[in-house]
PDB file of C-alpha atoms in Angstrom:
ATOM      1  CA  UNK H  20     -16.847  94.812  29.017  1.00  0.00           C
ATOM      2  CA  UNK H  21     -13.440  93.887  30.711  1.00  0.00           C
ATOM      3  CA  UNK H  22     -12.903  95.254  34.191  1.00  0.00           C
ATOM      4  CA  UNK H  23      -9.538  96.659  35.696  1.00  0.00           C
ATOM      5  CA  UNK H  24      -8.445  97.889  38.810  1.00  0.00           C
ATOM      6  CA  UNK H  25      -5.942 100.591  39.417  1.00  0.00           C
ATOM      7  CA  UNK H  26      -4.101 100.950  42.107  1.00  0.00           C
ATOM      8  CA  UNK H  27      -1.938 104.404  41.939  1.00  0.00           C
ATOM      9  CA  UNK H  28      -1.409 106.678  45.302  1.00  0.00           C
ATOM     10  CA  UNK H  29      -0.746 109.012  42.788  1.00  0.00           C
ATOM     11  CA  UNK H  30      -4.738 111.187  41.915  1.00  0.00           C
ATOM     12  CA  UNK H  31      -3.225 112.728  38.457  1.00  0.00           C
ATOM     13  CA  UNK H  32      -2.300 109.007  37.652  1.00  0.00           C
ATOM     14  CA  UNK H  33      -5.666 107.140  38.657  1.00  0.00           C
ATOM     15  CA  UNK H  34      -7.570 109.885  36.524  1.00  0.00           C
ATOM     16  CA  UNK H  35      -5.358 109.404  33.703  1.00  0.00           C
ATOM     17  CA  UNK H  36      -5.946 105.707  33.184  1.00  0.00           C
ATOM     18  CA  UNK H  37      -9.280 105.840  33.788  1.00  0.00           C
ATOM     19  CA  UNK H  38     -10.504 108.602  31.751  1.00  0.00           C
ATOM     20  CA  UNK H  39      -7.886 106.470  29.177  1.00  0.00           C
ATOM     21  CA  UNK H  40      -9.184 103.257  29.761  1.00  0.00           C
ATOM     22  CA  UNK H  41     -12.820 103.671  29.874  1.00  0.00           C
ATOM     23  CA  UNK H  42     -12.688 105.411  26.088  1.00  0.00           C
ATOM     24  CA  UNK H  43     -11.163 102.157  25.217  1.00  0.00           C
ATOM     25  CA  UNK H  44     -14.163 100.302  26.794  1.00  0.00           C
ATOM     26  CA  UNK H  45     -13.165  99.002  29.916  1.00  0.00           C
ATOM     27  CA  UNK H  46     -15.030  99.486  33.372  1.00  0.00           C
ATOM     28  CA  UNK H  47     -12.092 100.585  35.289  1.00  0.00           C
ATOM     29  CA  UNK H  48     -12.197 100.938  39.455  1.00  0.00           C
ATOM     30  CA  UNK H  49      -9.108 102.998  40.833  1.00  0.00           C
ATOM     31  CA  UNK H  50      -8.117 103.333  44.547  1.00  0.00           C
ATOM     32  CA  UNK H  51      -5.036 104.576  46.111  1.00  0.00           C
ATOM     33  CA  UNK H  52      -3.686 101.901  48.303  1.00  0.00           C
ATOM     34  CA  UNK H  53      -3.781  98.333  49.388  1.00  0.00           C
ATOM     35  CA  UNK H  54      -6.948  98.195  51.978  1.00  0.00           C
ATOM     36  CA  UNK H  55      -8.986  99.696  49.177  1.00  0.00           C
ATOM     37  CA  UNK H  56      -7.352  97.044  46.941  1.00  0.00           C
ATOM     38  CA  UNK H  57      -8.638  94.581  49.216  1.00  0.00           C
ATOM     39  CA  UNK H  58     -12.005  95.672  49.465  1.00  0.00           C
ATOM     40  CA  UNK H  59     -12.395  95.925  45.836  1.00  0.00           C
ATOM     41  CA  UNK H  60     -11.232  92.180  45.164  1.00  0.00           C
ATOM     42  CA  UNK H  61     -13.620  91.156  47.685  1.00  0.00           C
ATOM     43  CA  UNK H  62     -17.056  92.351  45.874  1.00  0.00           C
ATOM     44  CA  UNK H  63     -15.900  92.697  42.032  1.00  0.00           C
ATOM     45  CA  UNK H  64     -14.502  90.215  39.795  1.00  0.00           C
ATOM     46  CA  UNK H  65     -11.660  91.777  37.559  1.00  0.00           C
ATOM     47  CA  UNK H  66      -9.882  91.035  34.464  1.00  0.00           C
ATOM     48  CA  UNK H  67      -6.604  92.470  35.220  1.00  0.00           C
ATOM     49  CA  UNK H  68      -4.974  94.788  37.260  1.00  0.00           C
ATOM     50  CA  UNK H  69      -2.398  98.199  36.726  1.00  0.00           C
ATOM     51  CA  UNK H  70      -0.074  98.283  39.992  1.00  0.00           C
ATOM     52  CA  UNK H  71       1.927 100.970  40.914  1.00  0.00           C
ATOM     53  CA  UNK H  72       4.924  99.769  42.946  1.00  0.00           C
ATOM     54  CA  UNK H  73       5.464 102.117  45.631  1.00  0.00           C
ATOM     55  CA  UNK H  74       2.061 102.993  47.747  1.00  0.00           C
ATOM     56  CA  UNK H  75       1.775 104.620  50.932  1.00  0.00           C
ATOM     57  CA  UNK H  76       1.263 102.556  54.175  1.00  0.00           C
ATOM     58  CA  UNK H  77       4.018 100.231  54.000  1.00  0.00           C
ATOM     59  CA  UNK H  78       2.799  98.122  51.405  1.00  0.00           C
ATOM     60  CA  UNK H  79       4.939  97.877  48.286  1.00  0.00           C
ATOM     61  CA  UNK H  80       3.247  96.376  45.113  1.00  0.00           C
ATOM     62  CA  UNK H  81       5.572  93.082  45.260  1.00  0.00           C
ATOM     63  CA  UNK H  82       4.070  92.551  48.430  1.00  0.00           C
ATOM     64  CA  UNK H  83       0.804  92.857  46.819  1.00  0.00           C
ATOM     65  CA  UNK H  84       1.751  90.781  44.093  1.00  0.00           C
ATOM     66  CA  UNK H  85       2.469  88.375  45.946  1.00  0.00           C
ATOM     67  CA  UNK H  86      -0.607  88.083  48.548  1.00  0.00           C
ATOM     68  CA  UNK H  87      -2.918  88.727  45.120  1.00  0.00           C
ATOM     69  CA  UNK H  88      -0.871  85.457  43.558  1.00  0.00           C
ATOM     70  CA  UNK H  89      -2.234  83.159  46.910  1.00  0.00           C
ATOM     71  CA  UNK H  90      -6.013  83.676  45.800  1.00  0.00           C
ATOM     72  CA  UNK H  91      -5.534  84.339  41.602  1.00  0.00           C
ATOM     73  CA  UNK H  92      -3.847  84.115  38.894  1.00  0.00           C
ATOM     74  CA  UNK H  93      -5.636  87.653  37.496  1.00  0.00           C
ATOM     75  CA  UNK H  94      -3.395  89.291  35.144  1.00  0.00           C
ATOM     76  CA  UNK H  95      -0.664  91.944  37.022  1.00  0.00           C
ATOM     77  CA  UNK H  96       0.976  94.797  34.908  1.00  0.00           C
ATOM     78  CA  UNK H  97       3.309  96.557  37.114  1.00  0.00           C
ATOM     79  CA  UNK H  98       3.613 100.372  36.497  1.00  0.00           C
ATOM     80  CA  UNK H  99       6.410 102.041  38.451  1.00  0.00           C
ATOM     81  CA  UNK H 100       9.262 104.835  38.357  1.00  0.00           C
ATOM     82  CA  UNK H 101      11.635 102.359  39.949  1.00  0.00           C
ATOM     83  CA  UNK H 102      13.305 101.086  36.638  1.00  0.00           C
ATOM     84  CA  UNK H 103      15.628  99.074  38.147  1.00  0.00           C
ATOM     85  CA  UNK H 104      16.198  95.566  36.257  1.00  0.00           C
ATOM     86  CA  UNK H 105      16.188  93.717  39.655  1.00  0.00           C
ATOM     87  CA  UNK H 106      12.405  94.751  40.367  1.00  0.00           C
ATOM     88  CA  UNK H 107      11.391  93.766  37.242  1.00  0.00           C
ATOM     89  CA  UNK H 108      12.871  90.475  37.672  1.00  0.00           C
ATOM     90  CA  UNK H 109      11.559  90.077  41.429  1.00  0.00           C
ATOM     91  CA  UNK H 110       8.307  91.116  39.607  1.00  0.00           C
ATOM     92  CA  UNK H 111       8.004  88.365  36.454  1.00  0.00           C
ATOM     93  CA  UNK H 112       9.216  85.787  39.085  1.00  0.00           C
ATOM     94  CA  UNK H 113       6.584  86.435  42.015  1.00  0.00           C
ATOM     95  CA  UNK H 114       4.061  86.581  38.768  1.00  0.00           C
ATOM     96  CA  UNK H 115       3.871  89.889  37.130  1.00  0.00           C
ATOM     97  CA  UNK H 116       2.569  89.718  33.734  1.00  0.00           C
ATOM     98  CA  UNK H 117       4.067  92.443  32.984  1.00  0.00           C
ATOM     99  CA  UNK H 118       6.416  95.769  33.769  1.00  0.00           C
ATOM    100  CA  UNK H 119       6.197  99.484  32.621  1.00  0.00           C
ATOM    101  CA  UNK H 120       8.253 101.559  33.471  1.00  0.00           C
ATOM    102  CA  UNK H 121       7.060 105.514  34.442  1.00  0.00           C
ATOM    103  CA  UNK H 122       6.763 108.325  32.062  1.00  0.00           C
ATOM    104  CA  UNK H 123       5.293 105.805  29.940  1.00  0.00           C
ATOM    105  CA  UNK H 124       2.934 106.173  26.783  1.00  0.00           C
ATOM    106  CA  UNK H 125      -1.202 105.626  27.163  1.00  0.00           C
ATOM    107  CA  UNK H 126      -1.560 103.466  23.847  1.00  0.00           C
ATOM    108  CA  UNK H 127       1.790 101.505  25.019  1.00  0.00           C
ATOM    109  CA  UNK H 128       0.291 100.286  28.594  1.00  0.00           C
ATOM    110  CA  UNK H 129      -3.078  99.325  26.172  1.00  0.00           C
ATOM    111  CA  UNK H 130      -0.956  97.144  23.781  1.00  0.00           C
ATOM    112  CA  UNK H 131       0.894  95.433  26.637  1.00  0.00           C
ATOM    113  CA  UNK H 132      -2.511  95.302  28.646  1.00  0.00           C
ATOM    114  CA  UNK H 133      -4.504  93.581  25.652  1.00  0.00           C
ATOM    115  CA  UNK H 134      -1.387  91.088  24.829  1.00  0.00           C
ATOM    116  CA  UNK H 135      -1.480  89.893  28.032  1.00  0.00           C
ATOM    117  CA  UNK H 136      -5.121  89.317  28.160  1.00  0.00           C
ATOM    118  CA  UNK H 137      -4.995  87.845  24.743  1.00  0.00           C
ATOM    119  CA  UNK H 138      -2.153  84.888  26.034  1.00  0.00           C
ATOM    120  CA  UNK H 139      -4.615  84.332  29.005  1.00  0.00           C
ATOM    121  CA  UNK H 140      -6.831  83.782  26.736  1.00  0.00           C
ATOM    122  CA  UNK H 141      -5.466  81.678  24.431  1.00  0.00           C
ATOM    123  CA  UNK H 142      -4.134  79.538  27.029  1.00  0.00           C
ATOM    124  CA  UNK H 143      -6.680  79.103  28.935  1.00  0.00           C
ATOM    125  CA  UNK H 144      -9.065  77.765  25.904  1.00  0.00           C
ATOM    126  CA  UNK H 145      -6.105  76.738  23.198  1.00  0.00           C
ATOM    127  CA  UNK H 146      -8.902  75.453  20.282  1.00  0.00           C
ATOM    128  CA  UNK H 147     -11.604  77.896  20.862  1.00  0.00           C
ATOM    129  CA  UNK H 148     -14.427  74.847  20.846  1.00  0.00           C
ATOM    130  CA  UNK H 149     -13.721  73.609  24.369  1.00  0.00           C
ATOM    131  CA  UNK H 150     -11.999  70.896  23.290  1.00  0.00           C
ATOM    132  CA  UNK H 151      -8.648  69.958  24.056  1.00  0.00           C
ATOM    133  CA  UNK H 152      -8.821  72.139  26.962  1.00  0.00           C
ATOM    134  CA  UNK H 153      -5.997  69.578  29.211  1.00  0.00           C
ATOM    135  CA  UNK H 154      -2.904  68.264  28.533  1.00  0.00           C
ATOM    136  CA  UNK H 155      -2.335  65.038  30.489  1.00  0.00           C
ATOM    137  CA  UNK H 156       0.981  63.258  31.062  1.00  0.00           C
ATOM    138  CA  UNK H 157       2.184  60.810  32.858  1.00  0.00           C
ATOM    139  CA  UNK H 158       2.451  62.046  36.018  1.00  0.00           C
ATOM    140  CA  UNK H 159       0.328  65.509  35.799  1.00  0.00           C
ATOM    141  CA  UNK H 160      -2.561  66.758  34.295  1.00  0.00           C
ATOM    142  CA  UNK H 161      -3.091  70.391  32.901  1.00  0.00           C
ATOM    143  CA  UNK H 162      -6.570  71.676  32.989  1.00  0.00           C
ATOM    144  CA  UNK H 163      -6.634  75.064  30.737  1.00  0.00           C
ATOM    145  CA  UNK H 164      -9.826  76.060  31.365  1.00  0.00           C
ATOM    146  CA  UNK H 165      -9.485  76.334  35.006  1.00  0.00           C
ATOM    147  CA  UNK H 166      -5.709  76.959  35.353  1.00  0.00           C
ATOM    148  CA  UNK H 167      -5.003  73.911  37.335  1.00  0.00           C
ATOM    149  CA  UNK H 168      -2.394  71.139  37.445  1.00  0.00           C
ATOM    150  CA  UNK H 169      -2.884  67.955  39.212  1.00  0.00           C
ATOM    151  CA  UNK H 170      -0.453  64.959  39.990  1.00  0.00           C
ATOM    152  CA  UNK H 171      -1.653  61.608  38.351  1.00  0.00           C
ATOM    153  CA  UNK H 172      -2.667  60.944  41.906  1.00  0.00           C
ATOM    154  CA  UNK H 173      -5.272  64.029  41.912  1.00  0.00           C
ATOM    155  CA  UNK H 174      -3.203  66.333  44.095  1.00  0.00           C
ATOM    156  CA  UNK H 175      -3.330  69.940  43.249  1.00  0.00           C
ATOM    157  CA  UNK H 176       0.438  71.182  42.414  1.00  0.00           C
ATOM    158  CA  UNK H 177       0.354  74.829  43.955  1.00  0.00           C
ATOM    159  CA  UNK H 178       1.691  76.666  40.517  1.00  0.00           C
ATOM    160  CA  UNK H 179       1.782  80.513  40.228  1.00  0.00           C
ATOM    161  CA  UNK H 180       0.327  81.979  37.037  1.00  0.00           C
ATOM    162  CA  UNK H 181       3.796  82.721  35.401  1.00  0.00           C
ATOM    163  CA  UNK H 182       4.738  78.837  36.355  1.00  0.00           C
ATOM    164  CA  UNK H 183       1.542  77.477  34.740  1.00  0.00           C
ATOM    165  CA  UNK H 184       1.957  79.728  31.734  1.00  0.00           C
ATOM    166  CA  UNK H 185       5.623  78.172  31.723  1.00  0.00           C
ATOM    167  CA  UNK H 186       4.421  74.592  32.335  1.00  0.00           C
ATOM    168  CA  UNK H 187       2.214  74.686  29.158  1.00  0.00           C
ATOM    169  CA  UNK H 188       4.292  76.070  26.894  1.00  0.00           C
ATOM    170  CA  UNK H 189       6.941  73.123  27.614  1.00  0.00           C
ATOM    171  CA  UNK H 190       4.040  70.825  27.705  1.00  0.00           C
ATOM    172  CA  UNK H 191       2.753  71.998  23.725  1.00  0.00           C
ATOM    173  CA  UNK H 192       6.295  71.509  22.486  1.00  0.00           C
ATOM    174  CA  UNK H 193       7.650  68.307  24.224  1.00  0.00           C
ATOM    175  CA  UNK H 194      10.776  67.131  23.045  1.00  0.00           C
ATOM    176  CA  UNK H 195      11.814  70.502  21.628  1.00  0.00           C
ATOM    177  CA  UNK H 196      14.446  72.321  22.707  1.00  0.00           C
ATOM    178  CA  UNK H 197      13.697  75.986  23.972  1.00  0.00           C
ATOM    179  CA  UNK H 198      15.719  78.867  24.482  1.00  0.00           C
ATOM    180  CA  UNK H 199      15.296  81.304  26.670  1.00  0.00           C
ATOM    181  CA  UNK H 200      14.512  83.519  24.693  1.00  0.00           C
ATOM    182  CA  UNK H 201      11.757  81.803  23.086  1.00  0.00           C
ATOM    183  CA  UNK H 202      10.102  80.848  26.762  1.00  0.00           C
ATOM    184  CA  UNK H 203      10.301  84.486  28.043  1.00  0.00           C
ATOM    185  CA  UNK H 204       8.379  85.524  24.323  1.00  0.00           C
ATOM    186  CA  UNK H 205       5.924  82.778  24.608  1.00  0.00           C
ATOM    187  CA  UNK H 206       5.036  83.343  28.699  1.00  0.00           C
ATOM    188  CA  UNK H 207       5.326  86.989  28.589  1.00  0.00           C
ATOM    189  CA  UNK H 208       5.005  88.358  24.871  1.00  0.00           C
ATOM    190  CA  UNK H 209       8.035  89.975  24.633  1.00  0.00           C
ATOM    191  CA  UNK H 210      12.114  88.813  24.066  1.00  0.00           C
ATOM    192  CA  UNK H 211      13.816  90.481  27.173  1.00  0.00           C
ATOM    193  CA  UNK H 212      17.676  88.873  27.378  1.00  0.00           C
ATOM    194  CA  UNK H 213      17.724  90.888  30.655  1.00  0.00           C
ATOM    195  CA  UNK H 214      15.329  88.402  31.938  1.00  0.00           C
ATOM    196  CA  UNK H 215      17.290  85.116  31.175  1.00  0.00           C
ATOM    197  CA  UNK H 216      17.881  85.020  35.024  1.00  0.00           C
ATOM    198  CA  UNK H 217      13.860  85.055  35.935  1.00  0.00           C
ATOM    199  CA  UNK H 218      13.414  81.911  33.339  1.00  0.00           C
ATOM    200  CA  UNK H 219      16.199  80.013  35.119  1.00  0.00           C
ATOM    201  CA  UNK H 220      14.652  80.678  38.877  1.00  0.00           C
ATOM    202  CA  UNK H 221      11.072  79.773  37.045  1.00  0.00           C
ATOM    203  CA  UNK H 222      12.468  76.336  35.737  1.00  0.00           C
ATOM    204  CA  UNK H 223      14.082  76.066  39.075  1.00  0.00           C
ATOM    205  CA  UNK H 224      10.690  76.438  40.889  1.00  0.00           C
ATOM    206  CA  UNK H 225       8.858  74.163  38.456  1.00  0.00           C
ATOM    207  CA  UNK H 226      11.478  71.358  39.024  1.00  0.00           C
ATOM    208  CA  UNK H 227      10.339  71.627  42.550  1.00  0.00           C
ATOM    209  CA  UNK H 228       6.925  71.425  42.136  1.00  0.00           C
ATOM    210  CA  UNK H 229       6.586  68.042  39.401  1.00  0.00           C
ATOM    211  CA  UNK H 230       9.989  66.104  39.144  1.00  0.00           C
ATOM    212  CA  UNK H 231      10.523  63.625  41.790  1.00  0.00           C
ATOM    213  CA  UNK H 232      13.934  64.666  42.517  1.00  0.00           C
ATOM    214  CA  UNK H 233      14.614  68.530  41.572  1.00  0.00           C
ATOM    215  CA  UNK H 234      18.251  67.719  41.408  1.00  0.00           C
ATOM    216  CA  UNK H 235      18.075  65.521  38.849  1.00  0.00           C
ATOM    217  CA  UNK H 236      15.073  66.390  36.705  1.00  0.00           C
ATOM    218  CA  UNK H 237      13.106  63.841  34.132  1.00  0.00           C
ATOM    219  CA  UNK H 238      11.106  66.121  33.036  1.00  0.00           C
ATOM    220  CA  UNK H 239      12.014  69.597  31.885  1.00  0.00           C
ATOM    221  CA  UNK H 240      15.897  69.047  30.726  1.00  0.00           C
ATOM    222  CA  UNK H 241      18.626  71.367  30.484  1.00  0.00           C
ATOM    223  CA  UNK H 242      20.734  71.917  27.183  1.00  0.00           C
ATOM    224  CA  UNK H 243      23.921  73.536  27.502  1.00  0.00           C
ATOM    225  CA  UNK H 244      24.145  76.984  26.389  1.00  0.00           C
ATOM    226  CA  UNK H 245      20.580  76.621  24.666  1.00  0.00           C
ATOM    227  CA  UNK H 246      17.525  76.639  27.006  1.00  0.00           C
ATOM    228  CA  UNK H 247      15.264  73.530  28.135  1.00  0.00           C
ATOM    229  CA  UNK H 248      13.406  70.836  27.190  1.00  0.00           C
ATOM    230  CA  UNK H 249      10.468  68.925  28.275  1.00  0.00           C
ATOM    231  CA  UNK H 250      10.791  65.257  27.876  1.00  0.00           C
ATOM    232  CA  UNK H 251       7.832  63.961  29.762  1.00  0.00           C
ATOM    233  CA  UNK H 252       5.333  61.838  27.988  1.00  0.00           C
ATOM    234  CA  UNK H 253       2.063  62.266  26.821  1.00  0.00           C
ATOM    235  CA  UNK H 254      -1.021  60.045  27.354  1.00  0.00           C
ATOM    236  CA  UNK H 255      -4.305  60.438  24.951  1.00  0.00           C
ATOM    237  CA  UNK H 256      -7.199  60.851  25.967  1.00  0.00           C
TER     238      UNK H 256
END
């Protein structure tokens, strides 16, 4: 059984998605605001969590977002009445998973819910046999079973979730060209052009993290009018 936590200031809400979610066979733990949130993540180990985006006591849920994405890299779907395109874009880039938008559909949220969880999965253990589980270049490592990326020195790089997903999706198709459309479908499971902006501040970020100098990147390569591509090279194992 996959455990979620909900965390809705809203009762009719909480009871909703967990009456919902536990006939689809989830254990499901809802509280109403950030303490509670904490508590929760102290003692129980989830598989992902619904967020609502405005909860009482000053805490909004990208704040939350963001303190959850120091400790884990747990999935985040973001359910909110604020449709406004500039939260969801603040959301993917602080590492959202995902973004629904309130009134929204029961069997919608599950579809979105279980993509996401399938990508983590399939990520995280790309063969199924726990082999090939790292890609290695020459001046990083990927380790997909833990979620990790190290320098070639055996520093941890500090990635968020949506910049590893990023990282190995460039890293599986080296020397291919990718628009941004194509990232934003293969990180996030879905082709959102209002997004192009997130992708571009996620590259950004990335260049930061693994190219010796950011302003003049080696690794992941812009094309003109198209997208990126990574151009760093791989070393067998």
């Amino acid at each position: 059984m996959q455990n979620l936590l909900v965390i809705d200031d809203d009762p009719r809400i909480r009871d909703m998605l967990t009456r919902y979610f536990e006939d689809e066979g989830f254990g499901v733990t809802a509280v109403a605001d950030a303490p509670s949130m904490r508590t929760c993540l102290a003692h129980t180990t989830f598989d992902a969590i619904l967020l609502d985006l405005v909860l009482p006591g000053g805490d909004d849920g990208l704040a939350i977002a963001r303190e959850i994405r120091i400790t884990s890299d747990i999935p985040i779907l973001m359910l909110t009445g604020r449709d406004d395109v500039i939260d969801r874009i603040v959301g993917l880039e602080i590492g959202a998973d995902d973004y629904i938008a309130k009134p929204f559909h029961l069997r919608e949220v599950l579809a979105r819910l279980r993509t996401v969880l399938r990508r983590r999965a399939a990520i995280s253990t790309p063969n199924g046999d726990g082999k090939g589980d790292a890609l290695t270049f020459e001046t990083f490592t990927l380790d997909l079973g833990r979620r990790l990326a190290v320098t070639a020195g055996g520093s941890d790089i500090d990635l968020t979730t949506g910049e590893f997903d990023m990282l190995v999706v460039l890293c599986r198709h080296p020397k291919r060209v990718l628009s941004r459309e194509t990232l934003m479908e293969l990180t996030r499971g879905r082709n959102l052009d209002a997004f192009d902006r997130s992708i571009d501040a996620q590259v950004g970020r990335l260049r930061k993290k693994i190219e010796s100098d950011p302003a003049k990147p080696d690794l992941i390569k812009s094309v003109r009018g198209v997208g990126y591509v990574f151009t760093g090279k791989p070393v067998s194992r």
